Amino acid sequence: MEVKRLQSKLVYILKKNKLLIGCIRYIRDLWRLRYYLKPDTIRYCHHLWEEIFINHLGDVYACCHYMPEIVGNIYRDSLEEIWNSKRMKISRKRCLKGALHCRRGCYIAPRHYDLSQTPTLEVPLDRLRKVWFLFGERCNISCIMCPQRGQDKSIPVLEFEKIKDKIPTANIASVVIQGGEPLFMPGAIEAFRFFGERGCEVIFITNGTIMNEHIAQMIAMYSKWYNVSLNAATKETHEKINRGSCFEKVLANIAMVKRTAKTFGKDLKIFLHMTIVPENIHEIALFAREAKEFGADMIEFGYDASVMKLMKKNPSLRARLAKEVSDALKDMDGQYERVNLIELRLLLNYNLTVRCK
């Protein structure tokens, strides 16, 4: 809590002192010169030409990982000004020169691409294809591995009513809504409806505890999948990790969304996500087996840093889990439409495979 207070105080000081901000940016730019001296052979990042990310303070970035830097603020500037702002053009130029500081360690942008001609630094706004929104950290539950202070009502949230007229929707294919818990924030629900009615696919991940007929209809109509962070295969473990959640309620909400999608004739997929922590490592294999019974069409795994440390200290545990998960996935061959094993392979240091539909 004390760290958060110090961070808030530092942000306040920086906002009030423009000279200090200028000095910090100057030092940062000098530091980034090293990328010009040793350019990266992998250069292009499509995010700078096709996407934007808006956080809960209205700050705009090119990437959802707060990269490469703030290029504007949606409360203060129009999206057209931000899209071709000086800082955005500088970032695009650095990208093409192989000098973008975040590109080397990036695992989001593809490392192989077909770039038949060099893109221009000035990009028409109708090239914008995807918008990410981080509405804030507010959440109705408190997961043990989550650093967010979701129950604190003083946490700022993005005021969608103030910015929705600044977002052109004609050429945007998809919108990603992030939290906290997106369905816990009225502004996020309004954004869901707003973009869905304008033909955009809405993507989000939820803890699955909030549902009613109106929300179920929006999900069925405007999303291609219902992405739920379940984090366990049993009630006891789920409620231990997702503190404040109810296992039966989450499963009932999944069933409601599936029924609603069927009523509207929509091919909605259920995507269940398991974040692995020390408290649920014993249920990884069980999750792979049981997720189909919970209604999943697709499953994926992530992990907390604490569990990676545990695996490195306990190679025998890692080997045992790898064998259990491998056997479970063999039993589930052909039952899921998609299984994302990238992070699970990294965690268990094992070449896991599964055949999908």
CSV table of C-alpha atoms in Angstrom, one decimal:
chain,number,residue,atom,x,y,z
A,1,MET,CA,0.0,0.0,0.0
A,2,GLU,CA,2.9,2.3,0.9
A,3,VAL,CA,4.5,1.6,-2.5
A,4,LYS,CA,1.3,2.6,-4.3
A,5,ARG,CA,1.2,5.9,-2.3
A,6,LEU,CA,4.7,6.7,-3.3
A,7,GLN,CA,4.0,5.9,-7.0
A,8,SER,CA,0.9,8.2,-6.9
A,9,LYS,CA,3.0,11.0,-5.3
A,10,LEU,CA,5.7,10.6,-7.9
A,11,VAL,CA,3.1,10.8,-10.7
A,12,TYR,CA,1.7,13.9,-9.1
A,13,ILE,CA,5.1,15.6,-8.9
A,14,LEU,CA,5.9,14.7,-12.6
A,15,LYS,CA,2.6,16.1,-13.8
A,16,LYS,CA,3.2,19.4,-12.0
A,17,ASN,CA,6.8,19.7,-13.2
A,18,LYS,CA,7.1,20.0,-17.0
A,19,LEU,CA,10.8,20.8,-16.9
A,20,LEU,CA,11.5,17.6,-15.0
A,21,ILE,CA,9.4,15.6,-17.5
A,22,GLY,CA,11.5,17.2,-20.3
A,23,CYS,CA,14.7,16.2,-18.7
A,24,ILE,CA,13.6,12.6,-18.1
A,25,ARG,CA,12.5,12.3,-21.8
A,26,TYR,CA,15.9,13.7,-22.9
A,27,ILE,CA,17.8,11.2,-20.8
A,28,ARG,CA,15.5,8.4,-22.1
A,29,ASP,CA,16.1,9.4,-25.7
A,30,LEU,CA,19.9,9.4,-25.2
A,31,TRP,CA,19.6,5.9,-23.7
A,32,ARG,CA,17.7,4.7,-26.7
A,33,LEU,CA,20.4,5.9,-29.1
A,34,ARG,CA,22.1,2.6,-28.5
A,35,TYR,CA,19.5,0.9,-30.7
A,36,TYR,CA,20.6,3.1,-33.6
A,37,LEU,CA,24.2,2.1,-33.1
A,38,LYS,CA,23.2,-1.6,-33.1
A,39,PRO,CA,20.0,-1.9,-35.1
A,40,ASP,CA,17.8,-4.9,-35.0
A,41,THR,CA,17.4,-7.0,-38.1
A,42,ILE,CA,13.8,-7.7,-37.1
A,43,ARG,CA,12.1,-4.4,-37.5
A,44,TYR,CA,8.5,-4.1,-38.4
A,45,CYS,CA,5.7,-4.0,-35.7
A,46,HIS,CA,2.2,-3.7,-37.2
A,47,HIS,CA,0.8,-2.2,-34.0
A,48,LEU,CA,2.2,1.2,-34.9
A,49,TRP,CA,0.3,1.2,-38.2
A,50,GLU,CA,-2.9,-0.6,-37.2
A,51,GLU,CA,-3.7,-0.5,-33.5
A,52,ILE,CA,-3.9,1.8,-30.4
A,53,PHE,CA,-4.2,1.2,-26.7
A,54,ILE,CA,-6.0,3.5,-24.3
A,55,ASN,CA,-5.5,3.1,-20.6
A,56,HIS,CA,-7.7,4.2,-17.7
A,57,LEU,CA,-6.2,7.6,-17.6
A,58,GLY,CA,-6.8,8.3,-21.3
A,59,ASP,CA,-3.1,7.9,-22.2
A,60,VAL,CA,-2.7,6.4,-25.7
A,61,TYR,CA,0.0,3.9,-26.7
A,62,ALA,CA,0.5,1.8,-29.8
A,63,CYS,CA,0.6,-1.5,-27.8
A,64,CYS,CA,-1.3,-3.0,-24.9
A,65,HIS,CA,2.0,-3.5,-23.0
A,66,TYR,CA,2.3,0.3,-22.6
A,67,MET,CA,4.8,0.5,-25.5
A,68,PRO,CA,6.7,2.1,-26.9
A,69,GLU,CA,5.6,5.4,-25.2
A,70,ILE,CA,2.7,7.7,-24.6
A,71,VAL,CA,1.7,9.3,-27.9
A,72,GLY,CA,-1.2,11.4,-26.7
A,73,ASN,CA,-4.2,11.6,-24.4
A,74,ILE,CA,-7.7,10.8,-25.6
A,75,TYR,CA,-9.3,13.3,-23.2
A,76,ARG,CA,-7.1,16.1,-24.5
A,77,ASP,CA,-6.5,15.3,-28.1
A,78,SER,CA,-8.6,13.9,-31.0
A,79,LEU,CA,-7.7,10.4,-32.2
A,80,GLU,CA,-6.8,11.9,-35.6
A,81,GLU,CA,-4.2,14.1,-34.0
A,82,ILE,CA,-2.8,11.3,-31.9
A,83,TRP,CA,-2.7,8.8,-34.8
A,84,ASN,CA,-0.2,10.9,-36.7
A,85,SER,CA,1.3,12.9,-33.8
A,86,LYS,CA,5.0,13.7,-33.8
A,87,ARG,CA,5.7,11.0,-31.2
A,88,MET,CA,3.8,8.4,-33.1
A,89,LYS,CA,5.8,9.2,-36.3
A,90,ILE,CA,9.0,9.1,-34.4
A,91,SER,CA,8.1,5.6,-33.1
A,92,ARG,CA,7.2,4.4,-36.6
A,93,LYS,CA,10.5,5.8,-37.9
A,94,ARG,CA,12.5,4.1,-35.2
A,95,CYS,CA,10.6,0.9,-35.9
A,96,LEU,CA,11.6,0.9,-39.6
A,97,LYS,CA,15.2,1.6,-38.7
A,98,GLY,CA,15.3,-1.4,-36.3
A,99,ALA,CA,15.8,1.0,-33.4
A,100,LEU,CA,12.5,0.5,-31.5
A,101,HIS,CA,13.5,-0.1,-27.9
A,102,CYS,CA,10.7,-2.6,-27.1
A,103,ARG,CA,11.0,-4.7,-30.3
A,104,ARG,CA,13.9,-7.0,-29.3
A,105,GLY,CA,12.1,-8.6,-26.4
A,106,CYS,CA,8.6,-8.5,-27.9
A,107,TYR,CA,6.7,-11.7,-28.1
A,108,ILE,CA,3.5,-10.2,-29.5
A,109,ALA,CA,4.4,-8.7,-32.9
A,110,PRO,CA,5.3,-11.4,-35.4
A,111,ARG,CA,9.0,-11.9,-36.1
A,112,HIS,CA,8.4,-12.9,-39.7
A,113,TYR,CA,6.3,-10.7,-42.0
A,114,ASP,CA,5.8,-9.9,-45.6
A,115,LEU,CA,6.7,-6.2,-46.1
A,116,SER,CA,6.6,-5.7,-49.8
A,117,GLN,CA,7.0,-1.9,-49.5
A,118,THR,CA,8.1,0.4,-46.8
A,119,PRO,CA,5.0,1.9,-45.0
A,120,THR,CA,4.7,5.7,-44.7
A,121,LEU,CA,5.0,7.5,-41.4
A,122,GLU,CA,1.8,9.4,-42.1
A,123,VAL,CA,-1.1,6.9,-41.9
A,124,PRO,CA,-4.7,7.5,-42.8
A,125,LEU,CA,-7.0,7.0,-39.8
A,126,ASP,CA,-9.1,4.5,-41.7
A,127,ARG,CA,-6.1,2.1,-41.4
A,128,LEU,CA,-6.9,1.7,-37.7
A,129,ARG,CA,-8.1,-1.8,-37.3
A,130,LYS,CA,-8.1,-2.6,-33.5
A,131,VAL,CA,-8.5,-0.5,-30.4
A,132,TRP,CA,-7.6,-1.7,-26.9
A,133,PHE,CA,-9.2,-0.2,-23.8
A,134,LEU,CA,-8.0,-0.7,-20.2
A,135,PHE,CA,-10.9,0.6,-18.3
A,136,GLY,CA,-9.3,0.3,-14.9
A,137,GLU,CA,-8.5,-2.1,-12.1
A,138,ARG,CA,-11.9,-2.3,-10.4
A,139,CYS,CA,-13.1,-5.8,-9.8
A,140,ASN,CA,-15.7,-7.5,-7.8
A,141,ILE,CA,-13.4,-10.3,-6.6
A,142,SER,CA,-9.8,-10.5,-5.4
A,143,CYS,CA,-7.6,-13.2,-7.0
A,144,ILE,CA,-4.6,-14.2,-4.9
A,145,MET,CA,-2.1,-13.6,-7.7
A,146,CYS,CA,-3.5,-10.3,-8.8
A,147,PRO,CA,-1.7,-7.1,-7.8
A,148,GLN,CA,-4.7,-4.9,-8.6
A,149,ARG,CA,-6.6,-3.2,-5.8
A,150,GLY,CA,-10.0,-4.0,-7.4
A,151,GLN,CA,-12.1,-3.3,-4.3
A,152,ASP,CA,-10.8,0.2,-3.9
A,153,LYS,CA,-13.5,2.6,-5.1
A,154,SER,CA,-11.0,5.5,-5.4
A,155,ILE,CA,-9.3,3.7,-8.4
A,156,PRO,CA,-9.8,5.8,-11.5
A,157,VAL,CA,-11.7,4.3,-14.5
A,158,LEU,CA,-11.9,5.4,-18.1
A,159,GLU,CA,-14.9,7.7,-18.7
A,160,PHE,CA,-16.2,6.3,-21.9
A,161,GLU,CA,-19.0,8.9,-22.3
A,162,LYS,CA,-16.3,11.6,-22.7
A,163,ILE,CA,-14.4,9.8,-25.4
A,164,LYS,CA,-16.7,7.6,-27.4
A,165,ASP,CA,-17.4,10.4,-30.0
A,166,LYS,CA,-13.6,10.6,-30.6
A,167,ILE,CA,-13.3,7.0,-31.8
A,168,PRO,CA,-14.2,6.4,-35.4
A,169,THR,CA,-15.8,3.0,-35.8
A,170,ALA,CA,-16.3,2.7,-39.6
A,171,ASN,CA,-13.1,0.6,-40.3
A,172,ILE,CA,-12.4,-0.8,-36.8
A,173,ALA,CA,-12.7,-4.6,-37.0
A,174,SER,CA,-12.3,-5.5,-33.3
A,175,VAL,CA,-12.2,-3.8,-29.8
A,176,VAL,CA,-10.6,-5.3,-26.8
A,177,ILE,CA,-12.0,-4.4,-23.3
A,178,GLN,CA,-9.7,-5.0,-20.3
A,179,GLY,CA,-9.9,-4.6,-16.6
A,180,GLY,CA,-10.1,-5.3,-13.6
A,181,GLU,CA,-13.4,-7.0,-14.3
A,182,PRO,CA,-14.8,-5.4,-17.5
A,183,LEU,CA,-18.4,-6.4,-16.6
A,184,PHE,CA,-18.1,-4.7,-13.2
A,185,MET,CA,-17.6,-1.2,-14.7
A,186,PRO,CA,-20.6,0.5,-16.3
A,187,GLY,CA,-18.4,2.3,-18.8
A,188,ALA,CA,-17.0,-0.9,-20.1
A,189,ILE,CA,-20.5,-2.4,-20.6
A,190,GLU,CA,-21.5,0.8,-22.5
A,191,ALA,CA,-18.4,0.4,-24.7
A,192,PHE,CA,-19.3,-3.2,-25.3
A,193,ARG,CA,-22.8,-2.2,-26.5
A,194,PHE,CA,-21.6,0.9,-28.4
A,195,PHE,CA,-19.0,-0.9,-30.5
A,196,GLY,CA,-21.0,-4.1,-30.9
A,197,GLU,CA,-23.9,-2.2,-32.4
A,198,ARG,CA,-21.5,-0.6,-34.9
A,199,GLY,CA,-20.3,-4.0,-36.2
A,200,CYS,CA,-17.1,-4.4,-34.3
A,201,GLU,CA,-16.1,-7.7,-32.7
A,202,VAL,CA,-15.8,-7.2,-29.0
A,203,ILE,CA,-13.1,-9.2,-27.2
A,204,PHE,CA,-12.8,-9.4,-23.4
A,205,ILE,CA,-11.8,-11.8,-20.5
A,206,THR,CA,-14.0,-12.1,-17.4
A,207,ASN,CA,-14.0,-13.8,-14.1
A,208,GLY,CA,-17.5,-15.2,-15.0
A,209,THR,CA,-19.3,-14.0,-11.9
A,210,ILE,CA,-21.4,-11.2,-13.5
A,211,MET,CA,-24.2,-12.1,-15.8
A,212,ASN,CA,-27.8,-11.3,-16.7
A,213,GLU,CA,-29.9,-11.8,-19.8
A,214,HIS,CA,-28.9,-8.4,-21.3
A,215,ILE,CA,-25.2,-9.1,-20.9
A,216,ALA,CA,-25.6,-12.7,-22.2
A,217,GLN,CA,-27.4,-11.3,-25.3
A,218,MET,CA,-24.6,-8.7,-25.9
A,219,ILE,CA,-21.9,-11.5,-25.7
A,220,ALA,CA,-23.9,-13.7,-28.0
A,221,MET,CA,-24.4,-11.0,-30.6
A,222,TYR,CA,-21.1,-9.1,-30.5
A,223,SER,CA,-18.4,-11.6,-29.5
A,224,LYS,CA,-17.0,-14.7,-31.1
A,225,TRP,CA,-16.1,-16.3,-27.8
A,226,TYR,CA,-16.8,-16.0,-24.1
A,227,ASN,CA,-13.4,-15.9,-22.4
A,228,VAL,CA,-13.5,-16.9,-18.7
A,229,SER,CA,-10.7,-17.0,-16.2
A,230,LEU,CA,-11.6,-20.1,-14.3
A,231,ASN,CA,-8.1,-21.0,-12.8
A,232,ALA,CA,-9.1,-24.4,-11.3
A,233,ALA,CA,-11.0,-27.6,-11.9
A,234,THR,CA,-12.6,-27.9,-8.5
A,235,LYS,CA,-14.8,-25.7,-6.4
A,236,GLU,CA,-12.4,-25.6,-3.4
A,237,THR,CA,-9.3,-24.6,-5.4
A,238,HIS,CA,-11.2,-22.1,-7.6
A,239,GLU,CA,-12.7,-20.2,-4.7
A,240,LYS,CA,-9.4,-20.3,-2.9
A,241,ILE,CA,-7.7,-18.5,-5.8
A,242,ASN,CA,-10.6,-16.4,-7.2
A,243,ARG,CA,-11.5,-15.1,-3.7
A,244,GLY,CA,-15.1,-13.8,-3.7
A,245,SER,CA,-16.1,-16.0,-6.6
A,246,CYS,CA,-18.6,-18.9,-6.7
A,247,PHE,CA,-17.7,-21.9,-8.8
A,248,GLU,CA,-21.3,-23.1,-9.4
A,249,LYS,CA,-22.3,-19.5,-10.4
A,250,VAL,CA,-19.5,-19.2,-12.9
A,251,LEU,CA,-20.5,-22.6,-14.5
A,252,ALA,CA,-24.2,-21.5,-14.5
A,253,ASN,CA,-23.2,-18.3,-16.3
A,254,ILE,CA,-21.3,-20.2,-18.9
A,255,ALA,CA,-24.3,-22.3,-19.5
A,256,MET,CA,-26.5,-19.2,-19.8
A,257,VAL,CA,-24.3,-17.7,-22.4
A,258,LYS,CA,-24.2,-20.9,-24.4
A,259,ARG,CA,-28.0,-21.1,-24.3
A,260,THR,CA,-28.5,-17.5,-25.3
A,261,ALA,CA,-26.1,-17.9,-28.3
A,262,LYS,CA,-28.0,-21.0,-29.4
A,263,THR,CA,-31.2,-19.0,-29.2
A,264,PHE,CA,-29.8,-16.3,-31.5
A,265,GLY,CA,-28.2,-18.8,-33.8
A,266,LYS,CA,-24.7,-17.6,-33.0
A,267,ASP,CA,-21.6,-19.9,-33.2
A,268,LEU,CA,-20.2,-18.6,-29.9
A,269,LYS,CA,-17.2,-20.4,-28.5
A,270,ILE,CA,-16.4,-20.8,-24.8
A,271,PHE,CA,-12.7,-20.2,-24.0
A,272,LEU,CA,-11.5,-21.2,-20.5
A,273,HIS,CA,-8.2,-19.8,-19.2
A,274,MET,CA,-6.2,-21.2,-16.3
A,275,THR,CA,-3.5,-19.0,-14.6
A,276,ILE,CA,-1.2,-21.5,-12.9
A,277,VAL,CA,-0.1,-20.6,-9.4
A,278,PRO,CA,1.4,-22.8,-6.6
A,279,GLU,CA,-2.1,-23.4,-5.2
A,280,ASN,CA,-3.5,-25.0,-8.3
A,281,ILE,CA,-0.5,-26.8,-10.0
A,282,HIS,CA,-2.0,-30.1,-8.9
A,283,GLU,CA,-5.1,-29.4,-11.0
A,284,ILE,CA,-3.5,-28.6,-14.4
A,285,ALA,CA,-4.1,-32.1,-15.8
A,286,LEU,CA,-7.6,-32.2,-14.2
A,287,PHE,CA,-8.4,-28.9,-15.8
A,288,ALA,CA,-7.4,-30.2,-19.2
A,289,ARG,CA,-9.8,-33.2,-18.7
A,290,GLU,CA,-12.7,-31.4,-17.0
A,291,ALA,CA,-12.9,-28.2,-19.1
A,292,LYS,CA,-14.9,-29.9,-21.8
A,293,GLU,CA,-17.5,-30.8,-19.1
A,294,PHE,CA,-17.6,-27.1,-18.0
A,295,GLY,CA,-18.6,-26.2,-21.6
A,296,ALA,CA,-15.2,-25.2,-23.1
A,297,ASP,CA,-14.5,-25.3,-26.8
A,298,MET,CA,-11.0,-23.9,-26.3
A,299,ILE,CA,-8.6,-23.8,-23.4
A,300,GLU,CA,-5.4,-22.0,-22.6
A,301,PHE,CA,-2.9,-21.7,-19.8
A,302,GLY,CA,-0.8,-18.9,-18.3
A,303,TYR,CA,1.3,-18.8,-15.2
A,304,ASP,CA,2.4,-16.5,-12.4
A,305,ALA,CA,6.1,-15.7,-11.8
A,306,SER,CA,6.0,-17.5,-8.4
A,307,VAL,CA,5.2,-20.8,-10.0
A,308,MET,CA,8.1,-20.6,-12.4
A,309,LYS,CA,10.4,-20.1,-9.5
A,310,LEU,CA,8.8,-23.2,-7.8
A,311,MET,CA,9.4,-25.3,-10.9
A,312,LYS,CA,13.0,-24.3,-11.2
A,313,LYS,CA,13.6,-25.3,-7.5
A,314,ASN,CA,11.7,-28.6,-7.9
A,315,PRO,CA,12.8,-30.4,-11.2
A,316,SER,CA,11.2,-33.7,-10.0
A,317,LEU,CA,7.8,-31.9,-9.5
A,318,ARG,CA,8.1,-30.3,-12.9
A,319,ALA,CA,8.8,-33.7,-14.5
A,320,ARG,CA,5.9,-35.3,-12.7
A,321,LEU,CA,3.5,-32.6,-13.7
A,322,ALA,CA,4.7,-32.7,-17.3
A,323,LYS,CA,4.0,-36.4,-17.5
A,324,GLU,CA,0.5,-36.0,-15.9
A,325,VAL,CA,-0.4,-33.1,-18.3
A,326,SER,CA,0.9,-34.9,-21.3
A,327,ASP,CA,-1.2,-38.0,-20.5
A,328,ALA,CA,-4.3,-35.8,-19.9
A,329,LEU,CA,-3.8,-34.0,-23.3
A,330,LYS,CA,-3.5,-37.4,-25.1
A,331,ASP,CA,-6.8,-38.4,-23.6
A,332,MET,CA,-8.3,-35.1,-24.8
A,333,ASP,CA,-7.1,-35.5,-28.4
A,334,GLY,CA,-9.7,-34.1,-30.8
A,335,GLN,CA,-12.1,-32.9,-28.1
A,336,TYR,CA,-11.2,-29.1,-28.2
A,337,GLU,CA,-11.2,-26.8,-31.1
A,338,ARG,CA,-8.1,-25.0,-29.9
A,339,VAL,CA,-5.6,-25.5,-27.0
A,340,ASN,CA,-3.0,-22.9,-26.4
A,341,LEU,CA,0.0,-24.6,-24.9
A,342,ILE,CA,2.8,-22.0,-25.4
A,343,GLU,CA,3.1,-20.8,-21.8
A,344,LEU,CA,2.5,-24.3,-20.4
A,345,ARG,CA,5.4,-25.7,-22.5
A,346,LEU,CA,7.6,-22.9,-21.1
A,347,LEU,CA,6.6,-23.6,-17.5
A,348,LEU,CA,7.0,-27.4,-17.7
A,349,ASN,CA,9.9,-27.3,-20.1
A,350,TYR,CA,8.3,-30.1,-22.0
A,351,ASN,CA,7.1,-30.4,-25.6
A,352,LEU,CA,3.4,-30.9,-25.0
A,353,THR,CA,1.1,-31.6,-28.0
A,354,VAL,CA,-2.6,-32.2,-28.5
A,355,ARG,CA,-4.7,-32.8,-31.6
A,356,CYS,CA,-7.6,-30.4,-32.0
A,357,LYS,CA,-10.8,-30.7,-34.0
